[in-house]
Coordinates of C-alpha atoms in Angstrom, one line a residue:
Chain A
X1329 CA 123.7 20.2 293.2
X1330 CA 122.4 19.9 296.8
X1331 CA 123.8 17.1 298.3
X1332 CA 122.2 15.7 301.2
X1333 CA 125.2 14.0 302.4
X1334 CA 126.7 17.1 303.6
X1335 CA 124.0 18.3 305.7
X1336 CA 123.7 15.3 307.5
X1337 CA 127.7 15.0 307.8
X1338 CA 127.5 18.4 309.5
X1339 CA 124.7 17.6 311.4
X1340 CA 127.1 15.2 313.6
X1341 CA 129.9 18.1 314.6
X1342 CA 126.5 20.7 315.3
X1343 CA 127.1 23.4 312.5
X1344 CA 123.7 23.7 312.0
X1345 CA 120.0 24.9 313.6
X1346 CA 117.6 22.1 313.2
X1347 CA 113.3 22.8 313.4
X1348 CA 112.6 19.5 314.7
X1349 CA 109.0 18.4 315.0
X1350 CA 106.9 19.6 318.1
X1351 CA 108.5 23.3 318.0
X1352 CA 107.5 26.2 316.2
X1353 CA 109.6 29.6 315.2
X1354 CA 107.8 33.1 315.0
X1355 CA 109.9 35.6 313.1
X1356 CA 112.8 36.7 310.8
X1357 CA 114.9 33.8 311.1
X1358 CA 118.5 34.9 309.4
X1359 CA 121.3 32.8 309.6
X1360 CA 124.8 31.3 308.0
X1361 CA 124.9 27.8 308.1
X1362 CA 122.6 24.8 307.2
X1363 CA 118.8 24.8 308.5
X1364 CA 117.0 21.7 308.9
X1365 CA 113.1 21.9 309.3
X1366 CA 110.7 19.3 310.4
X1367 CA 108.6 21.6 312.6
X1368 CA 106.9 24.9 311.8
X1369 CA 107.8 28.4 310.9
X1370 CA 105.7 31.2 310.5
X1371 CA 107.7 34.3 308.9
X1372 CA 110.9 34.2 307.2
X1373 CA 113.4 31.6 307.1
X1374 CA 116.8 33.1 305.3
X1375 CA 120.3 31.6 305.6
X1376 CA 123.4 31.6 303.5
X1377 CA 123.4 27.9 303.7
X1378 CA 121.3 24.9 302.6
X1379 CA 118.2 24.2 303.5
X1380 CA 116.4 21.1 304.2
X1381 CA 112.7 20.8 304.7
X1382 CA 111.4 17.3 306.0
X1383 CA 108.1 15.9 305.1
X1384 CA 106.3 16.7 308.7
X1385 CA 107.4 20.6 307.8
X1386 CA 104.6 22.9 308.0
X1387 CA 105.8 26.7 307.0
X1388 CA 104.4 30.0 306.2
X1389 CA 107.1 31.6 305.0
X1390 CA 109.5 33.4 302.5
X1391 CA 112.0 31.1 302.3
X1392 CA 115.8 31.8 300.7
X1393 CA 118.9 30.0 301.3
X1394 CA 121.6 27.8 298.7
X1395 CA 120.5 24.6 298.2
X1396 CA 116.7 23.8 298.7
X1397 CA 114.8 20.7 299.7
X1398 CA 111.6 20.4 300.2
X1399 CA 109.3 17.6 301.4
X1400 CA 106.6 18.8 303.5
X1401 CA 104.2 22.0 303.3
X1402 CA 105.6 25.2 302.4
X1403 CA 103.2 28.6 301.7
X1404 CA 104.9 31.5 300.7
X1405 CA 107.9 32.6 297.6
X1406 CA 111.1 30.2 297.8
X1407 CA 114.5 31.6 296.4
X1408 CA 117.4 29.5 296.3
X1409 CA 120.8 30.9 294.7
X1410 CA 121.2 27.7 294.0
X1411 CA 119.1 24.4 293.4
X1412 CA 115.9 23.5 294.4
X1413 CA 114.9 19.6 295.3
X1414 CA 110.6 19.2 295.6
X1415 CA 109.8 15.5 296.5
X1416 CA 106.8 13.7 295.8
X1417 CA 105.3 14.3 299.4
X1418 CA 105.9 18.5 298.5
X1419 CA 102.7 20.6 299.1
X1420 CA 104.0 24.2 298.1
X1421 CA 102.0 27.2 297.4
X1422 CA 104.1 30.1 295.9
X1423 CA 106.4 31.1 293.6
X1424 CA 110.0 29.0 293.2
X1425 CA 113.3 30.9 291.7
X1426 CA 116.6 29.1 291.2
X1427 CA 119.1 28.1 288.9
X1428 CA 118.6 24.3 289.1
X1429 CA 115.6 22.7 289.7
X1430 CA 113.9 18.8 290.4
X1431 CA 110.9 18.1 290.9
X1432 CA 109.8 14.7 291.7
X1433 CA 106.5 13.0 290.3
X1434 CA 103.5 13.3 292.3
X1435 CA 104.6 16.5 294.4
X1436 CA 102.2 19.6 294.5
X1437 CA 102.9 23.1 293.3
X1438 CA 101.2 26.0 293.0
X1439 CA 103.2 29.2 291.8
X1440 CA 105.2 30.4 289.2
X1441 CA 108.7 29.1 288.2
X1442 CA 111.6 31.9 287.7
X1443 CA 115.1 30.1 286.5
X1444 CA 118.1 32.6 286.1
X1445 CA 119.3 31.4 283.2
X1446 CA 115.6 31.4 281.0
X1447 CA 114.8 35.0 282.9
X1448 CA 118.2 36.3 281.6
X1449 CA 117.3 34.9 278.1
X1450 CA 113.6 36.1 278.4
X1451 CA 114.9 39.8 279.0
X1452 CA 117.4 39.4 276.0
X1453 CA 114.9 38.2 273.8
X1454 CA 112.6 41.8 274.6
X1455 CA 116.2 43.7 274.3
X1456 CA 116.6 42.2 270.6
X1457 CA 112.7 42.6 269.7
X1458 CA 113.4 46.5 270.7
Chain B
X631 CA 150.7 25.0 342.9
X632 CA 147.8 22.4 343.1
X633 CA 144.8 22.9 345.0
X634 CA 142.9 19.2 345.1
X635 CA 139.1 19.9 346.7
X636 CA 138.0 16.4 347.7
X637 CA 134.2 16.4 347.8
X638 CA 132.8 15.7 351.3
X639 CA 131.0 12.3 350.2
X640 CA 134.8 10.7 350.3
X641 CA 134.8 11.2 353.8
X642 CA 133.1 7.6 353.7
X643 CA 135.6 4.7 354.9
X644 CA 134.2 3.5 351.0
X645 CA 136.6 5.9 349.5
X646 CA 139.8 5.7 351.3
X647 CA 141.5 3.2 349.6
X648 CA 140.7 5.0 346.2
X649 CA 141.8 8.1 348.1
X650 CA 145.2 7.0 349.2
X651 CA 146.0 5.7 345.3
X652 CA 145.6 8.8 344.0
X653 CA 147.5 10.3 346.3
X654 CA 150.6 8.3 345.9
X655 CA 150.1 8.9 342.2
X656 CA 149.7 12.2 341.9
X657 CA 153.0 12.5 344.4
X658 CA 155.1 10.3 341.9
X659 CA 153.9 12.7 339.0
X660 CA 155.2 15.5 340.9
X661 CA 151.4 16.8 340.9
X662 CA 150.9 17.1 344.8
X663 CA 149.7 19.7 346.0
X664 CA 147.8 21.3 349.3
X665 CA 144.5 19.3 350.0
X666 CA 141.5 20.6 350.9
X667 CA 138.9 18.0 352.5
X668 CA 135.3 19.4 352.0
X669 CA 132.5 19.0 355.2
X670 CA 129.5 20.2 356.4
X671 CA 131.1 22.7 358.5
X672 CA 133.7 24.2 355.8
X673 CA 132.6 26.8 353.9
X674 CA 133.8 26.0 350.4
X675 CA 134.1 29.3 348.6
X676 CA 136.1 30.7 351.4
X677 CA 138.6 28.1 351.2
X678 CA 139.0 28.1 347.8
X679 CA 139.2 31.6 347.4
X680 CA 141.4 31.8 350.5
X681 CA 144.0 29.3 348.6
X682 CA 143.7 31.3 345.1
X683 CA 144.9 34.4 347.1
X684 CA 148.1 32.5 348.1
X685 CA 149.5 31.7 344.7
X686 CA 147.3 28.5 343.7
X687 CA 147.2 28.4 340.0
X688 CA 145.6 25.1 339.4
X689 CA 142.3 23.9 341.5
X690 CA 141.3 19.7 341.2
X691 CA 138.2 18.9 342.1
X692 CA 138.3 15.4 343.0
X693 CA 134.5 14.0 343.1
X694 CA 131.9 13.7 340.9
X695 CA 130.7 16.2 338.2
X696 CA 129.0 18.0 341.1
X697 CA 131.9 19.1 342.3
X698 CA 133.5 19.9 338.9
X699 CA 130.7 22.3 338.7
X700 CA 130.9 23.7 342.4
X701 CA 134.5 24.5 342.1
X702 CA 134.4 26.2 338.5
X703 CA 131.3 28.7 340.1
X704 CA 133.8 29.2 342.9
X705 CA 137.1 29.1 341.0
X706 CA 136.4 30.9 337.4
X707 CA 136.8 34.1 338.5
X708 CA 140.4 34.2 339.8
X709 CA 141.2 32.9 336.4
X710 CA 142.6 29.5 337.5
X711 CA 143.0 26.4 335.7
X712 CA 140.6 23.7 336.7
X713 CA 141.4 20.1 337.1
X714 CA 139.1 17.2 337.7
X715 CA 139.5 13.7 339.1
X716 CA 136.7 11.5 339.1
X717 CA 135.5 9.0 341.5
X718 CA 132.9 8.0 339.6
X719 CA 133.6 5.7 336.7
X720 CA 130.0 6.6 335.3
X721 CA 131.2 10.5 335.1
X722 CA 129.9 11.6 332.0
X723 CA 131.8 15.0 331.9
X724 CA 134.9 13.0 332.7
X725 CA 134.5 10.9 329.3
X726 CA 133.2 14.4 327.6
X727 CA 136.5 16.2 328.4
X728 CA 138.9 12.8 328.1
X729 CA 140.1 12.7 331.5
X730 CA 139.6 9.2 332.4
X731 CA 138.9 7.4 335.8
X732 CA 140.6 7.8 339.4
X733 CA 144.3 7.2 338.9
X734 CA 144.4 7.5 335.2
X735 CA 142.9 11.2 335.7
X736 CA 145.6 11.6 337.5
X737 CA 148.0 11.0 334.7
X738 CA 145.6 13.7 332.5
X739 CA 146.7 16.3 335.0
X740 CA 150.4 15.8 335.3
X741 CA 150.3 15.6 331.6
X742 CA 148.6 19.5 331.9
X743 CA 147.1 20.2 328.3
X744 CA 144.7 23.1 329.1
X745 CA 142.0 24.0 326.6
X746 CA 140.2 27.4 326.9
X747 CA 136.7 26.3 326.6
X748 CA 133.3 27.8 326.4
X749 CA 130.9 28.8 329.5
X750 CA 127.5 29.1 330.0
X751 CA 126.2 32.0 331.9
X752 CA 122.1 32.5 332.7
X753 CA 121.7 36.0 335.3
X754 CA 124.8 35.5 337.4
X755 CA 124.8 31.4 337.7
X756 CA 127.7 29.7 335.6
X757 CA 127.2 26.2 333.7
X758 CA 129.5 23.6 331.8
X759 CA 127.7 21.1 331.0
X760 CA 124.3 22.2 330.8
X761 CA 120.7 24.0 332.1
X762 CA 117.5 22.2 332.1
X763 CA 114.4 23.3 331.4
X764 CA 111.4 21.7 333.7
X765 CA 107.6 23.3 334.4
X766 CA 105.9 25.4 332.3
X767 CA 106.6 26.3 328.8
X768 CA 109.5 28.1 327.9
X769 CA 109.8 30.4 325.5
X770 CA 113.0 31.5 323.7
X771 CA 113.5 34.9 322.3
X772 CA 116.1 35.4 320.1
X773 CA 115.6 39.1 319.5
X774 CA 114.6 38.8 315.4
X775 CA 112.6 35.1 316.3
X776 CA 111.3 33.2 318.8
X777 CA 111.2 29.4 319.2
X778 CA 108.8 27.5 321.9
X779 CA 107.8 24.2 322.0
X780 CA 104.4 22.8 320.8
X781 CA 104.3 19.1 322.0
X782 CA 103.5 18.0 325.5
X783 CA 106.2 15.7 325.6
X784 CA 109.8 17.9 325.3
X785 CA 112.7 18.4 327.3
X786 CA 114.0 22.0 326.5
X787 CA 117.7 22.2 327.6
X788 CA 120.5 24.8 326.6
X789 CA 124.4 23.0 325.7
X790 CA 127.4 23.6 326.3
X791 CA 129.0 20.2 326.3
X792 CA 125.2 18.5 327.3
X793 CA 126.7 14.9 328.0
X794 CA 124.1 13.3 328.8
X795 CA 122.0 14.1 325.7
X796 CA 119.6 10.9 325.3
X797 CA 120.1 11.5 321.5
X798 CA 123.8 11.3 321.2
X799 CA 124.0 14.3 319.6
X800 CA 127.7 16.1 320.9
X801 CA 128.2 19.7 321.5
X802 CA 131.9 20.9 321.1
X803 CA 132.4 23.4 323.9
X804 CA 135.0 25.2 321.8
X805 CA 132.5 26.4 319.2
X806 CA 132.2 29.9 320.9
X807 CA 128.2 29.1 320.6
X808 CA 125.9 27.9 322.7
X809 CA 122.5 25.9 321.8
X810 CA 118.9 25.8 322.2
X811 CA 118.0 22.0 322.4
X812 CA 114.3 21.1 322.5
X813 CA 113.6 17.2 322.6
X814 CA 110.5 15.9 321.4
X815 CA 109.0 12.7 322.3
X816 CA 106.3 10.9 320.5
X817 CA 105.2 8.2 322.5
X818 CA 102.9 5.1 321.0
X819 CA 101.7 2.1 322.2
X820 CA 102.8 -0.1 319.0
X821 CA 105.9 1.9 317.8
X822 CA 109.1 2.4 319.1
X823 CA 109.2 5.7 321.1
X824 CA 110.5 8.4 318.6
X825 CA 112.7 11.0 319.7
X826 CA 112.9 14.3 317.5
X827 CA 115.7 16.9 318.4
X828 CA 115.4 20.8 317.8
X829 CA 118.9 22.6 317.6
X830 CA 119.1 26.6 317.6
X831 CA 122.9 27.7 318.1
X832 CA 123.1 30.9 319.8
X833 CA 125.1 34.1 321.8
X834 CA 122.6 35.5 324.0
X835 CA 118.8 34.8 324.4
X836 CA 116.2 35.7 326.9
X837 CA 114.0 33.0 328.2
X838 CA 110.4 33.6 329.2
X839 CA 107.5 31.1 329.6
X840 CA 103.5 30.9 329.3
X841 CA 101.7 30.3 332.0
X842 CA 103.6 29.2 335.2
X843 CA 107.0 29.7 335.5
X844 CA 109.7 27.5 334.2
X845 CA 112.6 26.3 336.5
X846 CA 116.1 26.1 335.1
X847 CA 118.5 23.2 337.1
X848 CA 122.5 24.5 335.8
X849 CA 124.8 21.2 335.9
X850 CA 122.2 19.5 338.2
X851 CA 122.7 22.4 340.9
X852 CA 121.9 25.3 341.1
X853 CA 118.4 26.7 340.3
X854 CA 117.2 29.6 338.3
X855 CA 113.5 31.0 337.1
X856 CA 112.6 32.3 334.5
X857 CA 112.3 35.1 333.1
X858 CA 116.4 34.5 332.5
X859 CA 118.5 35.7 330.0
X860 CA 121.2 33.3 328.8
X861 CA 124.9 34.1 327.3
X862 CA 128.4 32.6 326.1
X863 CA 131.6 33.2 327.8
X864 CA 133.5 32.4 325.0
X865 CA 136.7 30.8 325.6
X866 CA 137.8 31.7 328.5
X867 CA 137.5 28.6 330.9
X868 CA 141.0 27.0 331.5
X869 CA 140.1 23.5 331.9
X870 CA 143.1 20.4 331.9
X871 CA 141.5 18.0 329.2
X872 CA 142.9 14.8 328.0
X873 CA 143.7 13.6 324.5
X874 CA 140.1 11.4 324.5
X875 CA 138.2 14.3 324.9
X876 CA 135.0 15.1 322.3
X877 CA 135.8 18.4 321.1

């Protein structure tokens, strides 16, 4: 599960990028360790690690990364390898894929959910019907 | 061989009791070594250089972080180790890199443990500590991204060790990174000022700006504009540290 505790442990020794509020990032971002969003992106947002996006987030973006959590305003396809974490103050427009997912009351989605383990049974289900 | 580059400020009558301690400390550690009293009239990198040509392994700037600064720019390139002593208890590279105050530095060099650490480069000016952004509004490119800031009230900056961060954050020189720190201020009447920090870890970027050009202050010095183009010398500074140090 994501654990919130370690991106903000790693936030102290400077692992990580942070998107604070007040900047913006155009492009492809693509990188290795955790990514912490408050600000806005406008592209893609990719990394290998977790990612965390704050309530004052605004992002237009394919988003894919580990761990996912989301709190502000995302438009565009988010794929975690991982789990995803929507909070109640969640605005999201696009579709969600992950293993693990929870979604708080009162958050706001608009997209279509794809979870490996029910796609893998989906396809074995058509396999047997064949 | 010790090189010890006193700064010209402690040519005031202020200093010469300060002075005269470390000397009979760093003489008891068996740490002497030639001095050289900066002025006015002395051309710094010739005497430095001058000294480095006649088997000088070890240069100590004794001052403030100004000086640190001055002699690494003048120093780094004959591959020397660099020493510090500082005069000012308030040093904040001093407390970054564990070296303690006046006499105690001293101790930190005779003990000699000599990290190779990180250096900032932007065009052909060298930085330790830091480059601050002021004017304008700079605009990072990153080659696959760019990042610029969209408040009116940020302090763009890029770290290497940035001591004197106002949010507390540390930067380990060591890393083999340096980054992009944008800090945002949102100022209100009724609230408590509220400061929000952008981080972007990088190798190489080129700076531009919109508008007017920004103005780039390396360690408090020197000054670049941009367009610049920032990169890492990874590890290579010898630097004498002490066990308190951040990193």
């Amino acid at each position: 599960m994501f654990k919130n505790s370690n991106v903000s442990k790693e936030a102290e020794v400077g692992t990580q990028t942070v998107i604070g509020e007040g900047v913006k990032l155009e492009g492809n971002f693509s990188g290795q360790g955790d990514v912490i969003v408050d600000g806005a992106v406008n592209g893609t947002l990719k990394t290998t690690g977790n990612i965390q996006i704050g309530h004052a987030a605004y992002i237009t973006a394919e988003i894919a990364g580990e761990n996912i959590s989301i709190a502000g305003k995302v438009v565009g396809n988010i794929k975690a390898s991982g789990a995803i974490r929507i909070a109640k103050s969640a605005m999201i427009e696009g579709d969600l894929s992950c293993s693990d997912i929870v979604i708080e009351s009162g958050s706001n989605i608009n997209g279509r959910l794809n979870m490996g383990s029910h796609s893998n049974s989906s396809k074995s289900e058509e396999k047997a019907q064949d | 061989m010790y090189l010890y580059v006193y700064d010209s400020f402690l040519n005031q009558k202020k200093y010469q009791t300060q002075i005269a301690k470390i000397e009979t400390r760093l003489n008891d550690l068996g740490v002497g070594g030639k001095i050289c009293r900066l002025n006015i009239l002395r051309n710094t990198a010739e005497v430095i250089e001058d000294a480095l040509r006649k088997n000088t392994s070890t240069v100590v700037a004794v001052g403030n972080d100004k000086t640190l600064t001055q002699v690494i720019n003048l120093a780094f390139d004959f591959d020397a180790v660099i020493g510090y002593i500082p005069m000012d208890s308030e040093s904040k590279l001093a407390n970054a890199l564990g070296l303690g105050y006046d006499e105690l530095a001293c101790e930190t060099i005779a003990q000699r443990l000599i990290k190779k650490i990180d250096l900032g480069k932007i065009n052909d000016n060298y930085f330790l500590d830091n480059a601050q952004f002021s004017g304008g509004k700079p605009i990072f490119d990153f080659g696959d991204y760019q990042i610029s800031p969209t408040a009116d009230n940020t302090m763009a900056s890029i770290a290497n060790i940035s001591s004197s961060l106002k949010e507390g954050r540390k930067f380990d020189p060591t890393d083999g990174q340096l980054e992009v720190v944008i800090e945002s201020t949102e100022k209100s009447l009724w609230r408590k000022k509220k400061i929000s920090l952008s981080v972007f870890p990088f190798n190489q970027v080129k700076i531009k700006s919109s508008g007017e050009p920004s103005i780039i202050t390396l360690d408090n010095q020197q000054i670049v504009k941009t367009p610049a183009e920032a990169t890492i010398i990874k590890q290579r500074l010898k630097i004498i540290v002490g066990q308190e140090r951040w990193f």
